[in-house]
Coordinates of C-alpha atoms in Angstrom, one line a residue:
Chain F
M1 CA -6.0 -16.7 14.1
D2 CA -8.0 -15.7 17.5
I3 CA -6.3 -13.7 20.4
E4 CA -6.2 -17.0 21.8
G5 CA -3.7 -18.6 19.5
L6 CA -1.8 -15.4 19.7
L7 CA -1.7 -15.4 23.3
E8 CA -0.3 -18.7 23.2
M9 CA 2.5 -18.4 21.1
D10 CA 3.2 -14.9 22.9
K11 CA 3.3 -17.5 26.2
R12 CA 5.4 -19.9 24.3
I13 CA 7.9 -16.9 23.2
Q14 CA 8.0 -15.4 26.7
S15 CA 8.9 -18.9 28.6
I16 CA 11.9 -19.1 25.8
K17 CA 12.7 -15.6 26.4
K18 CA 13.1 -16.5 30.2
S19 CA 15.0 -19.6 29.7
I20 CA 17.6 -18.3 27.2
I21 CA 18.1 -15.1 30.0
E22 CA 18.6 -18.2 33.0
L23 CA 21.3 -19.8 30.5
Q24 CA 23.1 -16.7 30.1
D25 CA 23.5 -16.6 33.8
L26 CA 24.2 -19.7 34.5
G27 CA 27.2 -19.3 31.7
Q28 CA 28.1 -15.9 32.6
E29 CA 31.4 -17.3 32.5
V30 CA 31.3 -18.9 29.0
E31 CA 31.8 -16.6 26.2
A32 CA 30.3 -19.1 23.8
V33 CA 27.3 -19.5 25.9
T34 CA 26.7 -15.5 26.6
R35 CA 26.9 -14.4 23.0
N36 CA 25.2 -17.2 21.4
A37 CA 22.5 -16.6 24.0
E38 CA 22.5 -12.7 23.0
R39 CA 21.7 -13.8 19.2
I40 CA 19.0 -15.8 20.2
L41 CA 17.5 -13.4 22.0
A42 CA 17.9 -10.9 19.2
S43 CA 15.8 -13.9 17.0
I44 CA 13.3 -13.8 19.8
R45 CA 12.6 -10.1 20.0
M46 CA 11.9 -10.6 16.1
L47 CA 8.8 -12.8 17.5
E48 CA 7.8 -10.4 19.7
L49 CA 7.5 -8.0 17.2
N50 CA 5.4 -10.2 15.2
I51 CA 3.6 -11.7 17.2
S52 CA 3.6 -10.0 20.8
D53 CA 3.3 -6.5 20.0
L54 CA 0.0 -7.8 18.4
I55 CA -1.9 -8.6 22.0
P56 CA -2.6 -5.2 23.4
V57 CA -3.7 -4.1 20.2
L58 CA -6.2 -7.0 19.7
E59 CA -7.5 -7.0 23.5
R60 CA -8.3 -3.2 23.4
F61 CA -10.3 -4.2 20.2
D62 CA -12.0 -7.3 21.4
Chain S
M1 CA 10.2 -31.4 11.2
G2 CA 11.9 -29.6 8.7
P3 CA 10.9 -26.6 7.9
E4 CA 7.3 -26.9 5.7
K5 CA 7.4 -25.8 2.3
T6 CA 5.7 -22.1 1.9
T7 CA 4.7 -22.2 -1.5
G8 CA 1.0 -20.9 -2.4
R9 CA 1.3 -18.8 0.8
Q10 CA 1.1 -15.0 0.5
Y11 CA 2.5 -13.5 3.1
W12 CA 5.3 -13.2 5.6
N13 CA 3.1 -12.1 8.5
P14 CA -0.6 -12.3 7.5
L15 CA -1.7 -11.3 11.1
I16 CA 0.3 -8.1 10.8
E17 CA 0.2 -7.5 7.0
T18 CA -4.0 -8.0 6.8
L19 CA -4.6 -6.3 10.3
P20 CA -7.2 -4.0 9.8
R21 CA -6.8 -0.5 9.7
E22 CA -7.8 0.9 12.9
R23 CA -6.0 -1.8 14.9
L24 CA -2.9 -1.3 12.9
Q25 CA -2.7 3.0 13.3
E26 CA -3.0 1.7 17.5
L27 CA 0.0 -0.5 16.8
Q28 CA 1.8 2.3 15.2
L29 CA 1.1 4.7 18.1
R30 CA 1.9 2.0 20.7
K31 CA 5.2 1.6 19.1
F32 CA 5.9 5.0 18.5
R33 CA 5.7 5.9 21.7
R34 CA 7.8 3.0 22.9
I35 CA 10.8 4.3 20.1
F36 CA 10.4 7.8 21.4
E37 CA 11.1 6.7 25.0
W38 CA 13.7 4.7 24.5
A39 CA 15.6 7.5 22.4
Y40 CA 14.6 10.3 24.8
R41 CA 16.0 8.1 28.0
N42 CA 18.7 6.9 26.1
S43 CA 20.3 9.3 23.6
K44 CA 22.1 13.1 24.8
F45 CA 21.0 13.9 21.3
H46 CA 17.3 12.9 21.0
G47 CA 16.7 13.5 25.0
G48 CA 18.1 17.1 24.2
L49 CA 16.1 17.7 20.9
Y50 CA 12.7 16.5 22.6
Q51 CA 13.5 18.3 26.1
N52 CA 13.8 21.7 24.2
A53 CA 10.8 21.2 22.3
G54 CA 9.1 20.8 25.5
I55 CA 7.9 16.8 24.4
A56 CA 7.8 13.9 26.7
P57 CA 7.3 10.4 26.1
E58 CA 3.8 10.7 28.1
D59 CA 2.8 13.8 25.6
I60 CA 2.6 11.3 22.6
K61 CA -0.9 10.0 23.1
T62 CA -2.6 10.5 19.3
F63 CA -1.3 11.4 16.0
E64 CA -1.3 14.8 16.6
D65 CA 1.2 14.5 19.2
I66 CA 3.5 13.2 17.0
R67 CA 3.6 15.8 14.3
N68 CA 5.0 17.7 17.2
V69 CA 8.2 15.9 17.7
P70 CA 10.9 17.9 15.9
K71 CA 11.9 16.0 12.6
V72 CA 15.6 15.1 12.7
E73 CA 18.0 16.0 9.5
K74 CA 21.2 14.4 8.1
A75 CA 22.6 17.2 9.1
M76 CA 21.6 16.5 12.8
I77 CA 23.2 13.8 12.9
Q78 CA 26.5 14.6 10.9
E79 CA 27.2 17.3 13.3
N80 CA 27.4 14.9 15.8
Q81 CA 29.7 12.4 14.1
G82 CA 33.4 12.4 15.3
K83 CA 33.0 13.0 18.4
E84 CA 32.5 10.5 21.3
P85 CA 31.0 7.9 21.4
Y86 CA 33.2 7.8 18.4
P87 CA 32.3 8.0 15.9
Y88 CA 28.9 8.4 16.2
G89 CA 28.4 10.9 18.6
D90 CA 25.8 10.9 21.4
V91 CA 22.9 9.8 19.0
L92 CA 23.9 6.3 20.3
C93 CA 21.5 4.4 22.5
V94 CA 23.5 1.6 23.3
P95 CA 27.1 1.0 24.8
L96 CA 29.8 0.9 22.3
S97 CA 30.1 -2.3 23.3
E98 CA 26.6 -3.7 22.0
V99 CA 27.2 -1.8 18.1
T100 CA 28.1 -5.0 15.9
E101 CA 27.6 -3.8 12.5
Y102 CA 29.0 -0.4 11.1
H103 CA 27.5 0.9 7.7
Q104 CA 27.1 4.4 5.9
T105 CA 25.6 6.3 3.4
S106 CA 27.2 7.0 -0.1
G107 CA 27.8 10.5 0.7
T108 CA 27.0 11.4 -3.1
T109 CA 25.2 15.0 -1.3
S110 CA 27.1 15.9 1.8
T111 CA 29.8 13.7 4.0
A112 CA 28.8 10.2 4.8
V113 CA 26.4 9.5 7.5
Y114 CA 27.7 6.9 10.2
Q115 CA 25.4 4.3 10.7
A116 CA 25.5 1.8 14.0
D117 CA 23.3 -1.0 14.5
T118 CA 23.3 -3.4 17.5
W119 CA 22.8 -7.2 16.7
Q120 CA 19.2 -7.1 17.5
D121 CA 18.9 -4.0 14.7
W122 CA 20.7 -6.4 12.4
E123 CA 18.0 -9.1 12.9
W124 CA 15.9 -6.4 12.3
W125 CA 17.4 -5.5 9.1
S126 CA 16.4 -9.1 7.9
E127 CA 13.2 -9.2 9.1
C128 CA 12.2 -6.1 7.7
W129 CA 13.6 -7.3 4.6
S130 CA 11.6 -10.7 4.7
Y131 CA 8.5 -9.0 4.1
I132 CA 9.9 -7.5 1.0
L133 CA 11.1 -10.8 -0.6
Y134 CA 8.3 -13.2 0.6
A135 CA 5.9 -10.6 -1.4
H136 CA 8.4 -10.7 -4.6
G137 CA 7.6 -14.2 -4.5
Y138 CA 11.1 -15.8 -2.9
R139 CA 11.2 -18.8 -1.5
D140 CA 12.8 -22.1 -0.6
T141 CA 13.4 -23.3 -3.7
D142 CA 14.7 -20.1 -5.5
R143 CA 18.5 -20.1 -5.8
V144 CA 19.2 -16.0 -5.1
F145 CA 22.2 -14.1 -6.7
I146 CA 23.6 -11.1 -5.1
P147 CA 25.8 -9.0 -7.6
F148 CA 26.6 -6.5 -4.8
G149 CA 30.3 -5.4 -3.6
Y150 CA 29.7 -6.7 0.0
N151 CA 31.1 -3.3 1.9
V152 CA 30.3 0.0 3.9
F153 CA 27.0 0.5 2.2
V154 CA 24.0 -1.7 3.7
A155 CA 22.8 -2.0 0.1
F156 CA 21.7 -5.7 -0.5
W157 CA 23.8 -6.9 3.1
A158 CA 20.0 -7.6 4.6
G159 CA 18.6 -8.7 1.6
H160 CA 21.1 -11.8 1.8
Y161 CA 20.1 -12.7 5.5
A162 CA 16.7 -12.3 4.7
A163 CA 16.9 -14.5 1.6
E164 CA 18.7 -17.2 3.9
K165 CA 16.0 -16.8 6.8
L166 CA 13.3 -17.0 3.9
G167 CA 15.6 -20.8 3.0
C168 CA 16.7 -19.7 -0.2
E169 CA 19.8 -20.6 -1.0
V170 CA 21.9 -17.5 -1.7
I171 CA 24.6 -16.7 -3.8
P172 CA 27.2 -13.7 -3.1
G173 CA 28.3 -12.3 -5.8
G174 CA 30.8 -10.5 -4.5
V175 CA 34.5 -9.5 -6.2
L176 CA 33.2 -11.2 -9.3
N177 CA 33.1 -8.7 -12.1
T178 CA 30.6 -8.2 -14.6
E179 CA 30.9 -11.0 -16.9
A180 CA 31.7 -13.5 -14.5
R181 CA 29.0 -12.8 -12.2
I182 CA 26.7 -13.4 -15.8
L183 CA 28.3 -16.6 -16.0
K184 CA 28.1 -17.9 -12.6
M185 CA 24.2 -16.9 -12.7
Q186 CA 24.1 -19.0 -15.8
E187 CA 26.0 -22.0 -14.0
L188 CA 24.3 -22.1 -11.2
K189 CA 20.7 -21.7 -12.5
A190 CA 20.1 -18.7 -10.4
T191 CA 16.3 -18.1 -10.0
A192 CA 16.3 -14.5 -8.7
M193 CA 18.7 -11.4 -8.0
M194 CA 19.0 -8.3 -6.4
A195 CA 20.6 -4.9 -7.7
T196 CA 20.0 -1.6 -8.5
P197 CA 18.3 -1.1 -11.9
T198 CA 20.9 0.7 -13.7
Y199 CA 23.4 -2.5 -13.0
V200 CA 20.6 -4.9 -13.8
L201 CA 20.4 -3.1 -17.1
G202 CA 23.8 -2.9 -17.7
M203 CA 24.6 -6.5 -16.9
A204 CA 22.1 -7.2 -20.1
D205 CA 24.1 -5.0 -22.3
V206 CA 27.0 -6.6 -21.1
A207 CA 25.6 -10.0 -21.3
K208 CA 24.6 -9.6 -24.8
R209 CA 27.6 -7.3 -26.3
K210 CA 30.8 -9.4 -24.6
L211 CA 29.0 -12.7 -24.0
S212 CA 26.7 -13.1 -26.7
L213 CA 24.1 -14.3 -24.1
N214 CA 20.5 -13.2 -24.2
P215 CA 19.5 -13.1 -20.2
A216 CA 15.8 -14.0 -21.0
E217 CA 16.7 -16.9 -23.0
D218 CA 20.0 -18.2 -21.6
L219 CA 19.7 -17.6 -18.4
H220 CA 16.8 -18.6 -15.2
I221 CA 16.3 -15.4 -13.4
Q222 CA 12.5 -15.3 -12.8
K223 CA 12.2 -12.3 -10.5
I224 CA 14.6 -9.1 -9.7
T225 CA 14.4 -7.5 -6.5
C226 CA 15.6 -3.7 -7.3
A227 CA 16.7 -0.6 -5.0
G228 CA 18.9 2.5 -4.6
E229 CA 17.2 4.2 -7.3
P230 CA 13.6 4.7 -8.3
G231 CA 13.5 3.0 -11.8
A232 CA 11.7 -0.2 -11.2
S233 CA 8.9 2.2 -9.9
I234 CA 9.2 4.0 -13.1
P235 CA 6.9 2.1 -15.7
S236 CA 9.5 2.6 -19.0
T237 CA 11.8 1.2 -17.1
K238 CA 10.5 -1.3 -15.5
R239 CA 9.0 -3.1 -18.8
R240 CA 13.2 -2.7 -20.3
I241 CA 14.0 -4.9 -17.5
E242 CA 11.8 -7.1 -17.4
K243 CA 12.1 -7.7 -20.9
A244 CA 15.8 -8.1 -20.8
W245 CA 15.8 -10.8 -18.4
G246 CA 12.3 -12.3 -18.9
A247 CA 11.8 -12.0 -14.9
K248 CA 9.3 -9.8 -12.9
V249 CA 10.8 -7.0 -11.3
Y250 CA 9.9 -5.6 -8.2
D251 CA 10.7 -2.5 -6.6
H252 CA 11.8 -1.5 -2.6
V253 CA 12.8 1.5 -1.2
G254 CA 15.2 1.9 2.0
A255 CA 17.4 3.8 3.0
T256 CA 20.9 3.5 5.5
E257 CA 19.6 5.8 8.3
V258 CA 15.6 4.3 7.9
G259 CA 15.8 0.8 7.1
A260 CA 13.6 -1.5 4.5
W261 CA 10.4 0.3 4.5
A262 CA 8.8 -0.3 1.4
Y263 CA 7.8 -3.0 -1.1
E264 CA 5.8 -3.7 -4.2
C265 CA 3.7 -6.9 -4.2
Q266 CA 2.7 -9.0 -6.7
A267 CA 0.5 -6.6 -8.1
Q268 CA 3.0 -4.2 -9.2
R269 CA 1.0 -1.2 -8.4
G270 CA 2.6 1.1 -5.9
L271 CA 4.8 0.6 -2.8
H272 CA 3.4 -1.2 0.3
I273 CA 4.7 0.9 3.6
N274 CA 5.1 -1.8 6.3
E275 CA 3.7 -0.3 8.5
A276 CA 4.0 -2.9 11.5
F277 CA 7.7 -1.4 11.3
F278 CA 7.3 2.2 10.1
L279 CA 5.5 5.3 10.4
V280 CA 5.6 7.1 7.1
E281 CA 4.1 10.9 6.8
I282 CA 4.1 12.4 3.7
E283 CA 4.3 16.5 4.1
D284 CA 4.1 19.6 2.3
P285 CA 7.5 20.8 1.6
E286 CA 6.2 24.2 1.7
T287 CA 4.0 24.3 4.4
G288 CA 5.4 21.7 6.4
E289 CA 1.0 20.2 6.4
I290 CA 1.1 16.9 6.6
I291 CA -0.3 15.6 3.6
E292 CA -3.1 12.7 3.6
E293 CA -5.1 12.6 0.4
P294 CA -3.8 10.6 -2.6
D295 CA -1.7 11.8 -5.4
K296 CA -0.6 14.9 -4.0
T297 CA 3.4 14.9 -4.0
G298 CA 5.1 15.5 -0.6
K299 CA 8.4 15.3 1.6
L300 CA 9.2 11.6 3.1
V301 CA 9.3 11.7 7.3
I302 CA 10.2 8.6 8.4
T303 CA 9.9 7.0 11.7
A304 CA 11.6 3.2 11.9
F305 CA 9.6 1.7 15.0
D306 CA 12.2 -0.9 16.1
R307 CA 16.1 -0.2 15.7
I308 CA 17.4 0.9 18.9
A309 CA 21.1 1.5 18.7
Q310 CA 20.8 4.7 16.6
P311 CA 16.8 5.6 16.2
C312 CA 15.3 6.8 13.8
I313 CA 12.6 9.3 14.4
R314 CA 10.7 11.3 12.0
F315 CA 13.6 11.7 10.5
D316 CA 13.4 13.9 7.0
T317 CA 14.2 11.9 4.0
K318 CA 13.6 14.6 1.6
D319 CA 12.8 12.1 -0.8
V320 CA 10.0 12.7 -2.7
T321 CA 6.6 10.8 -3.5
A322 CA 2.4 10.6 -2.9
W323 CA -0.1 8.3 -1.6
R324 CA -2.2 6.0 -3.9
G325 CA -5.7 5.5 -3.0
E326 CA -6.5 2.2 -3.9
T327 CA -6.6 -0.7 -1.6
C328 CA -4.3 -3.6 -3.1
E329 CA -5.8 -6.8 -4.5
C330 CA -3.2 -8.7 -2.7
G331 CA -5.0 -8.4 0.3
R332 CA -2.4 -6.1 2.1
T333 CA -3.8 -3.0 4.9
F334 CA -0.8 -1.7 4.7
R335 CA -0.8 2.0 3.0
K336 CA 0.8 2.2 -0.3
C337 CA 2.7 5.4 -1.7
R338 CA 3.8 5.9 -5.7
G339 CA 7.7 5.6 -6.4
I340 CA 10.1 8.0 -5.4
A341 CA 10.2 10.9 -7.9
G342 CA 13.6 11.8 -7.0
R343 CA 14.9 14.2 -3.9
T344 CA 14.4 17.6 -3.2
D345 CA 17.2 18.3 -3.9
D346 CA 17.0 16.8 -7.0
I347 CA 13.7 18.4 -8.1
T348 CA 14.7 21.6 -9.5
K349 CA 13.0 24.7 -11.1
V350 CA 14.4 24.6 -14.9
K351 CA 12.5 27.8 -17.0
G352 CA 10.6 28.3 -13.9
V353 CA 9.5 24.8 -14.2
L354 CA 9.6 22.0 -11.5
L355 CA 11.4 18.9 -13.2
A356 CA 12.0 15.8 -11.3
P357 CA 14.7 13.7 -13.5
S358 CA 12.8 10.5 -12.9
A359 CA 10.4 12.0 -15.8
I360 CA 13.0 12.2 -18.6
E361 CA 13.9 8.6 -17.6
E362 CA 10.3 7.5 -17.8
V363 CA 10.0 9.3 -21.6
V364 CA 13.8 8.0 -22.4
R365 CA 13.2 4.3 -21.2
A366 CA 10.0 3.8 -23.2
F367 CA 12.0 4.2 -26.7
P368 CA 13.2 1.2 -27.7
E369 CA 15.2 2.7 -30.3
L370 CA 17.2 4.2 -27.3
G371 CA 20.1 2.6 -25.4
D372 CA 19.4 2.3 -21.7
E373 CA 21.9 5.0 -20.7
F374 CA 21.4 9.0 -21.3
E375 CA 22.8 12.3 -19.2
V376 CA 20.6 15.8 -18.9
A377 CA 22.4 18.6 -18.2
V378 CA 21.1 21.7 -17.4
T379 CA 23.2 25.1 -18.4
K380 CA 22.8 28.5 -18.4
K381 CA 22.9 30.7 -21.4
G382 CA 23.0 34.3 -20.7
D383 CA 19.8 34.7 -18.3
L384 CA 18.2 31.3 -19.9
D385 CA 18.3 27.8 -18.9
E386 CA 19.1 25.1 -21.0
I387 CA 18.4 21.2 -20.8
T388 CA 20.7 19.2 -23.1
L389 CA 19.6 15.6 -22.9
R390 CA 22.1 13.0 -24.4
V391 CA 21.0 9.7 -25.6
E392 CA 22.5 6.8 -27.5
L393 CA 20.6 5.1 -30.1
T394 CA 20.8 1.1 -30.1
P395 CA 22.7 -0.6 -33.0
G396 CA 20.4 -0.7 -36.0
S397 CA 18.6 1.9 -34.7
E398 CA 20.6 4.5 -36.2
G399 CA 18.2 5.1 -39.6
E400 CA 15.7 6.0 -37.1
K401 CA 17.6 9.2 -35.9
D402 CA 15.1 12.1 -37.1
S403 CA 11.9 10.0 -36.4
V404 CA 13.0 9.5 -32.5
R405 CA 14.1 13.0 -32.4
R406 CA 10.8 14.1 -33.3
K407 CA 9.1 11.9 -30.9
L408 CA 11.2 12.1 -27.9
I409 CA 10.6 15.9 -28.0
D410 CA 7.3 15.8 -28.2
Q411 CA 7.1 13.2 -25.2
L412 CA 9.6 15.0 -23.2
R413 CA 7.5 18.7 -23.7
L414 CA 4.0 16.5 -22.8
K415 CA 5.4 15.2 -19.8
T416 CA 7.8 18.2 -18.7
N417 CA 6.2 20.8 -20.1
L418 CA 10.0 21.6 -21.1
G419 CA 12.1 22.1 -24.5
Y420 CA 15.6 20.1 -24.8
N421 CA 18.6 20.3 -27.0
L422 CA 19.2 16.7 -28.2
E423 CA 22.4 14.9 -28.8
F424 CA 22.6 11.8 -30.2
H425 CA 26.5 9.8 -29.1
L426 CA 27.6 6.7 -30.3
Y427 CA 26.0 3.2 -28.6
G428 CA 28.3 2.5 -25.6
S429 CA 30.1 6.4 -25.8
L430 CA 28.2 7.4 -22.4
P431 CA 29.3 6.8 -19.2
R432 CA 28.1 3.1 -17.5
H433 CA 27.7 3.1 -13.8
E434 CA 28.0 -0.1 -11.8
V435 CA 25.8 0.8 -8.6
K436 CA 23.6 4.1 -8.3
A437 CA 23.8 6.7 -11.4
K438 CA 24.3 10.0 -11.6
R439 CA 22.6 11.2 -14.8
F440 CA 21.2 14.9 -14.1
K441 CA 23.9 17.6 -13.8
D442 CA 22.7 20.9 -13.1
L443 CA 25.4 22.9 -14.1
R444 CA 24.6 26.4 -13.6
K445 CA 25.7 26.9 -10.4
E446 CA 29.4 25.7 -11.3
K447 CA 30.3 29.0 -13.1

């Protein structure tokens, strides 16, 4: 996969992350929202470790 | 669209597992700086340790700088335990309200170490295990049996969740006894399992003796993931398990304080270190120098890059191993090490010779006439050390005793440079172990 493909995936990851954080803010008073959102954020973090972390490294060598 | 069938793919994450070495090292350096800064700013323990050493996050620019970061020993974590925030003390980097998981070490060598994890850390544990299980060939068509007493020990918990993540069907073997576990595996046609090598061999023995079942023929296990002991990286033990179960056996190494950091691939030649998630250093135990060349034995010092509640930075595991030199036919660029030879605490001088218990295991398990269990006791007679090896002859091999004795003494001498007193015991009379075995007893200090 080339750097463009990775950048595109990272864009989606950051977009989902932003949406979930906004959802958490909106649902502050609903435990079912904040806790489930927290779990989703932990999974998003795994996507960052697998994809987003690579981008500065590959950009440096490109 | 449902999850794509992944059979035929080789890597959990090909982008990371086949990353060229120089890029992998750049990634490691960046990730080391990130976790170092996190711990420096959020844990009183780590912050204090690094400030006393005069090292700040901005000082970490090269791998040489990493070597200056003080190591953390188990005793340092233990000293903090029992204090606020209770029970972890100031090694903690997050508020207690963010801790969702408690586990602890078995405490076989000292007081148990408490380990806190957040939900993100727990996801990370199963992510690390996903790399492992995928390399072992687990796929969404597998039915995985886990004969593990789900409890405070981290053991196969994360393996359970990783198998789920891979799409496997997971059967928790929890509180069932050994016979019930075997029968359940047979009934459900389980295709894979995870356990310690000691327990896997014990299960095969129980299947034969108590249930008249031959696991290699009457069960459907195709692959076994071993952890908790070095057995699956000891060739004779691996062969013994593979023969008993008619399955491929893969090793994995991890630790409660560290994470799941190394795994075998399908080539079964050494352990790949998951270098995108861990920095593994092998250090000369005498001089503290970092060992880079293959085959030279040293002590493992490990950093987990992404564990946030209770970070693991340059943790002195006291486990002993060596690098392997060759590149792997599997295509992974992750460096490989040998199986764990033991802990520095276990590798002891007997009659002036360094003895690793795993070397004795390698010899004993190569004799088909001998049972799976054995015991080694080192005692002192006057000023002289004596080693007694207790073994069992398998049923039907009793007539081979003299020939086995001769060959065993020869092989042990060749492998360990030491002489042994041999004791043959009745089959089934030596202690059987459910999880980790303690087969090596150094009784010289007990008098």
